[in-house]
Coordinates of N, CA, C and O in Angstrom, one line a residue:
V1230 N 10.3 0.7 2.7 CA 10.3 1.1 1.3 C 9.2 2.1 1.0 O 8.0 1.9 1.4
Q1231 N 9.5 3.2 0.4 CA 8.5 4.2 0.1 C 8.5 4.4 -1.4 O 9.6 4.4 -2.1
L1232 N 7.3 4.5 -2.0 CA 7.2 4.6 -3.4 C 6.4 5.9 -3.8 O 5.3 6.1 -3.2
V1233 N 6.9 6.6 -4.7 CA 6.1 7.8 -5.2 C 6.0 7.8 -6.7 O 7.0 7.8 -7.4
E1234 N 4.7 7.8 -7.1 CA 4.5 7.8 -8.6 C 4.3 9.2 -9.1 O 3.9 10.1 -8.4
S1235 N 4.5 9.3 -10.4 CA 4.2 10.6 -11.1 C 4.0 10.3 -12.5 O 4.4 9.2 -13.0
G1236 N 3.5 11.3 -13.3 CA 3.4 11.1 -14.7 C 2.0 10.9 -15.2 O 1.8 10.8 -16.4
G1237 N 1.0 10.7 -14.4 CA -0.3 10.5 -14.8 C -0.9 11.7 -15.4 O -0.3 12.8 -15.4
G1238 N -2.1 11.6 -16.0 CA -2.8 12.7 -16.6 C -3.9 12.4 -17.5 O -4.3 11.2 -17.6
L1239 N -4.3 13.3 -18.3 CA -5.3 13.2 -19.3 C -4.7 13.1 -20.7 O -3.9 14.0 -21.0
V1240 N -5.1 12.1 -21.5 CA -4.5 12.0 -22.8 C -5.6 11.5 -23.8 O -6.5 10.8 -23.3
Q1241 N -5.5 11.9 -25.0 CA -6.4 11.4 -26.0 C -6.1 10.0 -26.4 O -4.9 9.5 -26.4
A1242 N -7.1 9.3 -26.9 CA -6.9 7.9 -27.4 C -5.8 7.9 -28.5 O -5.8 8.8 -29.3
G1243 N -4.9 6.9 -28.4 CA -3.8 6.9 -29.4 C -2.6 7.5 -28.9 O -1.5 7.4 -29.4
G1244 N -2.7 8.3 -27.8 CA -1.6 9.0 -27.2 C -0.7 8.2 -26.3 O -0.9 7.0 -26.2
S1245 N 0.3 8.8 -25.7 CA 1.3 8.1 -24.9 C 1.5 8.9 -23.6 O 1.3 10.1 -23.5
L1246 N 1.8 8.1 -22.5 CA 2.2 8.7 -21.3 C 3.4 7.8 -20.7 O 3.5 6.7 -21.0
R1247 N 4.2 8.5 -19.9 CA 5.2 7.7 -19.2 C 5.0 7.9 -17.7 O 5.1 9.1 -17.2
L1248 N 4.8 6.9 -16.9 CA 4.7 6.9 -15.5 C 6.1 6.6 -14.9 O 6.9 5.8 -15.4
S1249 N 6.4 7.3 -13.8 CA 7.6 7.1 -13.0 C 7.3 6.7 -11.6 O 6.3 7.1 -11.0
C1250 N 8.1 5.9 -11.0 CA 8.0 5.4 -9.6 C 9.3 5.5 -9.0 O 10.2 4.7 -9.3
A1251 N 9.5 6.4 -8.1 CA 10.8 6.6 -7.4 C 10.7 5.8 -6.0 O 9.8 6.1 -5.2
A1252 N 11.7 5.0 -5.8 CA 11.7 4.2 -4.6 C 12.8 4.8 -3.6 O 13.8 5.2 -4.0
S1253 N 12.5 4.7 -2.3 CA 13.4 5.1 -1.3 C 13.3 4.3 -0.1 O 12.3 3.4 0.0
G1254 N 14.2 4.4 0.8 CA 14.2 3.5 2.0 C 15.1 2.3 1.8 O 16.2 2.4 1.2
S1255 N 14.6 1.1 2.2 CA 15.4 -0.1 2.1 C 15.3 -0.7 0.7 O 14.9 -1.8 0.5
I1256 N 15.8 0.1 -0.3 CA 15.7 -0.3 -1.7 C 16.5 -1.5 -2.0 O 16.2 -2.3 -2.9
F1257 N 17.6 -1.8 -1.2 CA 18.4 -2.9 -1.5 C 17.7 -4.2 -1.3 O 18.2 -5.3 -1.7
T1258 N 16.6 -4.2 -0.6 CA 15.9 -5.4 -0.3 C 14.8 -5.7 -1.3 O 14.1 -6.7 -1.3
I1259 N 14.6 -4.8 -2.3 CA 13.5 -5.0 -3.3 C 13.9 -6.1 -4.2 O 15.0 -6.1 -4.8
N1260 N 13.0 -7.0 -4.4 CA 13.2 -8.1 -5.4 C 12.6 -7.9 -6.7 O 13.2 -8.2 -7.8
A1261 N 11.5 -7.3 -6.7 CA 10.8 -7.0 -8.0 C 9.9 -5.8 -7.8 O 9.5 -5.4 -6.7
M1262 N 9.6 -5.1 -8.9 CA 8.7 -4.0 -8.9 C 7.7 -4.1 -10.0 O 7.9 -4.8 -11.0
A1263 N 6.5 -3.5 -9.8 CA 5.5 -3.7 -10.8 C 4.5 -2.5 -10.8 O 4.6 -1.7 -9.9
W1264 N 3.8 -2.5 -11.9 CA 2.7 -1.5 -12.0 C 1.3 -2.3 -12.0 O 1.2 -3.3 -12.7
Y1265 N 0.4 -1.8 -11.2 CA -1.0 -2.3 -11.2 C -1.9 -1.1 -11.6 O -1.5 0.0 -11.5
R1266 N -3.1 -1.5 -11.9 CA -4.1 -0.5 -12.1 C -5.5 -0.9 -11.6 O -5.7 -2.1 -11.5
Q1267 N -6.3 0.1 -11.3 CA -7.6 -0.2 -10.8 C -8.6 0.8 -11.4 O -8.5 2.0 -11.2
A1268 N -9.5 0.3 -12.2 CA -10.5 1.1 -12.8 C -11.7 1.1 -11.9 O -11.9 0.2 -11.1
P1269 N -12.6 2.1 -12.1 CA -13.8 2.2 -11.2 C -14.6 1.0 -11.3 O -14.9 0.5 -12.4
G1270 N -14.9 0.4 -10.2 CA -15.8 -0.8 -10.1 C -15.1 -2.1 -10.5 O -15.8 -3.1 -10.5
K1271 N -13.8 -2.0 -10.7 CA -13.1 -3.3 -11.0 C -12.0 -3.5 -10.0 O -11.6 -2.7 -9.2
Q1272 N -11.5 -4.8 -10.0 CA -10.4 -5.2 -9.1 C -9.1 -4.6 -9.6 O -8.9 -4.4 -10.8
R1273 N -8.2 -4.5 -8.7 CA -6.8 -4.1 -9.1 C -6.2 -5.2 -9.9 O -6.3 -6.4 -9.5
E1274 N -5.5 -4.9 -11.0 CA -4.9 -5.9 -11.8 C -3.4 -5.5 -12.1 O -3.1 -4.4 -12.2
L1275 N -2.7 -6.6 -12.3 CA -1.3 -6.4 -12.6 C -1.2 -6.0 -14.1 O -1.8 -6.6 -15.0
V1276 N -0.4 -4.9 -14.3 CA -0.1 -4.4 -15.7 C 1.2 -4.9 -16.2 O 1.3 -5.5 -17.3
A1277 N 2.3 -4.7 -15.4 CA 3.6 -5.1 -15.8 C 4.5 -5.3 -14.6 O 4.3 -4.6 -13.6
A1278 N 5.5 -6.1 -14.7 CA 6.4 -6.3 -13.6 C 7.8 -6.5 -14.1 O 8.0 -6.9 -15.3
I1279 N 8.8 -6.2 -13.3 CA 10.2 -6.3 -13.7 C 11.0 -6.8 -12.4 O 10.8 -6.2 -11.3
T1280 N 11.9 -7.7 -12.6 CA 12.7 -8.2 -11.5 C 14.0 -7.5 -11.5 O 14.3 -6.7 -12.4
T1281 N 14.7 -7.7 -10.4 CA 16.0 -7.1 -10.3 C 17.0 -7.5 -11.4 O 17.9 -6.7 -11.8
G1282 N 16.7 -8.7 -12.0 CA 17.5 -9.1 -13.1 C 17.1 -8.6 -14.4 O 17.8 -8.8 -15.5
G1283 N 16.0 -7.9 -14.4 CA 15.5 -7.3 -15.7 C 14.5 -8.1 -16.4 O 14.0 -7.6 -17.5
S1284 N 14.1 -9.2 -15.9 CA 13.0 -10.0 -16.6 C 11.7 -9.3 -16.4 O 11.4 -8.7 -15.3
T1285 N 10.9 -9.3 -17.5 CA 9.6 -8.6 -17.4 C 8.5 -9.5 -17.8 O 8.6 -10.5 -18.4
N1286 N 7.3 -9.1 -17.3 CA 6.1 -9.8 -17.8 C 4.9 -8.7 -17.9 O 5.0 -7.7 -17.1
Y1287 N 4.0 -9.0 -18.7 CA 2.9 -8.0 -19.0 C 1.6 -8.7 -19.0 O 1.4 -9.9 -19.4
A1288 N 0.6 -7.9 -18.7 CA -0.8 -8.4 -18.9 C -1.0 -8.5 -20.4 O -0.5 -7.7 -21.2
D1289 N -1.9 -9.4 -20.8 CA -2.1 -9.6 -22.2 C -2.7 -8.3 -22.9 O -2.4 -8.0 -24.0
S1290 N -3.5 -7.6 -22.1 CA -4.2 -6.4 -22.6 C -3.2 -5.3 -23.0 O -3.6 -4.3 -23.7
V1291 N -2.0 -5.3 -22.5 CA -1.0 -4.2 -22.7 C 0.2 -4.7 -23.5 O 1.0 -3.8 -23.8
K1292 N 0.3 -5.9 -23.7 CA 1.5 -6.4 -24.5 C 1.6 -5.7 -25.8 O 0.6 -5.6 -26.6
G1293 N 2.8 -5.3 -26.1 CA 3.1 -4.6 -27.4 C 2.8 -3.1 -27.3 O 3.2 -2.4 -28.3
R1294 N 2.1 -2.7 -26.3 CA 1.8 -1.2 -26.1 C 2.6 -0.6 -25.0 O 2.9 0.6 -25.0
F1295 N 2.7 -1.3 -23.9 CA 3.4 -0.8 -22.7 C 4.8 -1.4 -22.5 O 5.0 -2.6 -22.9
T1296 N 5.7 -0.6 -21.9 CA 7.0 -1.1 -21.7 C 7.4 -0.7 -20.2 O 7.4 0.5 -19.9
I1297 N 7.8 -1.7 -19.4 CA 8.3 -1.4 -18.1 C 9.8 -1.4 -18.1 O 10.4 -2.3 -18.8
S1298 N 10.4 -0.5 -17.4 CA 11.9 -0.5 -17.4 C 12.3 0.1 -16.0 O 11.5 0.6 -15.3
R1299 N 13.6 0.0 -15.7 CA 14.1 0.5 -14.5 C 15.4 1.1 -14.6 O 16.2 0.7 -15.5
D1300 N 15.7 2.1 -13.8 CA 17.0 2.8 -13.8 C 17.5 2.6 -12.4 O 17.1 3.3 -11.4
N1301 N 18.4 1.6 -12.2 CA 18.9 1.3 -10.9 C 19.6 2.4 -10.2 O 19.6 2.6 -9.0
A1302 N 20.3 3.2 -11.0 CA 21.1 4.4 -10.5 C 20.1 5.4 -9.8 O 20.5 6.1 -8.9
K1303 N 18.9 5.5 -10.4 CA 18.0 6.5 -9.9 C 16.9 5.8 -9.0 O 16.0 6.5 -8.5
N1304 N 17.0 4.5 -8.8 CA 16.0 3.8 -8.0 C 14.6 4.1 -8.5 O 13.7 4.3 -7.7
T1305 N 14.4 4.1 -9.8 CA 13.2 4.5 -10.4 C 12.7 3.4 -11.4 O 13.6 2.9 -12.2
V1306 N 11.5 3.2 -11.4 CA 10.9 2.3 -12.4 C 9.9 3.1 -13.3 O 9.2 4.0 -12.8
Y1307 N 9.9 2.8 -14.6 CA 9.0 3.5 -15.5 C 8.0 2.6 -16.2 O 8.2 1.4 -16.3
L1308 N 6.9 3.2 -16.6 CA 6.0 2.5 -17.4 C 5.7 3.4 -18.6 O 5.0 4.4 -18.4
L1309 N 6.2 3.0 -19.8 CA 5.9 3.8 -21.0 C 4.6 3.2 -21.6 O 4.6 2.0 -21.9
M1310 N 3.6 4.0 -21.8 CA 2.3 3.5 -22.3 C 2.1 4.2 -23.7 O 1.9 5.4 -23.7
N1311 N 2.0 3.4 -24.7 CA 1.7 3.9 -26.0 C 0.3 3.4 -26.5 O -0.2 2.4 -25.9
S1312 N -0.2 4.0 -27.5 CA -1.4 3.6 -28.1 C -2.5 3.4 -27.1 O -3.3 2.4 -27.0
L1313 N -2.6 4.4 -26.2 CA -3.6 4.3 -25.1 C -5.0 4.4 -25.7 O -5.3 5.0 -26.7
N1314 N -5.9 3.7 -25.0 CA -7.3 3.7 -25.3 C -8.1 3.9 -24.1 O -7.6 3.8 -22.9
P1315 N -9.4 4.2 -24.2 CA -10.2 4.5 -23.0 C -10.2 3.4 -22.0 O -10.4 3.7 -20.8
E1316 N -10.1 2.2 -22.4 CA -10.1 1.0 -21.5 C -8.8 1.0 -20.6 O -8.8 0.3 -19.6
D1317 N -7.9 1.9 -20.9 CA -6.7 2.0 -20.0 C -6.9 3.0 -18.9 O -6.0 3.1 -18.0
T1318 N -8.0 3.7 -18.9 CA -8.3 4.6 -17.8 C -8.4 3.9 -16.5 O -9.1 3.0 -16.3
A1319 N -7.6 4.4 -15.5 CA -7.5 3.8 -14.2 C -6.6 4.6 -13.3 O -5.9 5.5 -13.8
V1320 N -6.6 4.2 -12.0 CA -5.5 4.7 -11.2 C -4.4 3.7 -11.2 O -4.7 2.4 -11.1
Y1321 N -3.2 4.1 -11.5 CA -2.1 3.2 -11.7 C -1.2 3.3 -10.4 O -0.9 4.4 -9.9
Y1322 N -0.9 2.1 -9.9 CA -0.1 2.0 -8.6 C 1.2 1.3 -8.9 O 1.3 0.3 -9.6
C1323 N 2.2 1.9 -8.3 CA 3.5 1.2 -8.3 C 3.6 0.3 -7.1 O 3.0 0.6 -6.0
A1324 N 4.2 -0.8 -7.2 CA 4.3 -1.8 -6.1 C 5.8 -2.4 -6.1 O 6.4 -2.5 -7.1
A1325 N 6.2 -2.7 -4.9 CA 7.5 -3.3 -4.7 C 7.4 -4.5 -3.8 O 6.7 -4.4 -2.7
E1326 N 8.1 -5.6 -4.1 CA 8.1 -6.7 -3.2 C 9.5 -6.8 -2.6 O 10.5 -6.7 -3.2
S1327 N 9.4 -6.8 -1.2 CA 10.7 -6.8 -0.5 C 10.5 -7.6 0.8 O 9.7 -7.4 1.6
S1328 N 11.4 -8.7 0.8 CA 11.4 -9.6 2.0 C 10.0 -10.1 2.3 O 9.6 -10.2 3.5
G1329 N 9.3 -10.5 1.3 CA 8.0 -11.1 1.4 C 6.9 -10.1 1.6 O 5.7 -10.5 1.8
A1330 N 7.2 -8.8 1.7 CA 6.1 -7.8 1.9 C 5.9 -7.0 0.7 O 6.8 -6.9 -0.2
Q1331 N 4.7 -6.6 0.5 CA 4.3 -5.8 -0.7 C 4.1 -4.3 -0.2 O 3.4 -4.0 0.8
Y1332 N 4.8 -3.4 -0.9 CA 4.7 -2.0 -0.7 C 4.0 -1.3 -1.9 O 4.2 -1.7 -3.0
W1333 N 3.2 -0.3 -1.5 CA 2.4 0.4 -2.6 C 2.7 1.9 -2.6 O 2.9 2.5 -1.5
G1334 N 2.6 2.5 -3.8 CA 2.6 3.9 -3.9 C 1.2 4.4 -3.7 O 0.2 3.7 -3.5
Q1335 N 1.0 5.7 -3.8 CA -0.3 6.4 -3.5 C -1.2 6.3 -4.8 O -2.4 6.6 -4.7
G1336 N -0.6 6.0 -5.9 CA -1.4 5.9 -7.1 C -1.4 7.2 -7.9 O -1.3 8.3 -7.4
T1337 N -1.5 7.1 -9.2 CA -1.6 8.2 -10.1 C -2.7 8.0 -11.2 O -2.8 6.9 -11.7
Q1338 N -3.5 9.0 -11.4 CA -4.7 8.8 -12.3 C -4.3 8.9 -13.7 O -3.6 9.9 -14.1
V1339 N -4.7 8.0 -14.6 CA -4.5 8.1 -16.0 C -5.9 8.0 -16.6 O -6.7 7.1 -16.4
T1340 N -6.2 9.1 -17.4 CA -7.5 9.1 -18.1 C -7.3 9.3 -19.6 O -6.6 10.2 -20.0
V1341 N -7.9 8.4 -20.3 CA -7.8 8.4 -21.8 C -9.2 8.8 -22.4 O -10.1 8.0 -22.1
S1342 N -9.2 9.8 -23.1 CA -10.5 10.3 -23.7 C -10.6 9.8 -25.1 O -9.6 9.6 -25.8
S1343 N -11.8 9.5 -25.5 CA -12.0 8.9 -26.8 C -12.2 10.0 -27.9 O -12.4 11.2 -27.6

């Protein structure tokens, strides 16, 4: 499974961004996909996840602001981020769980200016 993220960038506080993660390879084995983020000096944390059935869960810090979705026809998962604040600044990683293994994308930087 290969994952390629896109959509990061610099945005002002209160703004929005949409991240995309395109999956390729053995995509039929993917059980769930997720977005994680890692800020400087902090551990990587789960932001949002979505199963093949469409069930979602979110970190408390992003509930009501972020939305994870998937387009199965395009093998792509999205993360729509609204009402961004400087605390959301981090490298965002796409992840996929497949046959008990975890796969990661290369990450995309999101920077929110105050």
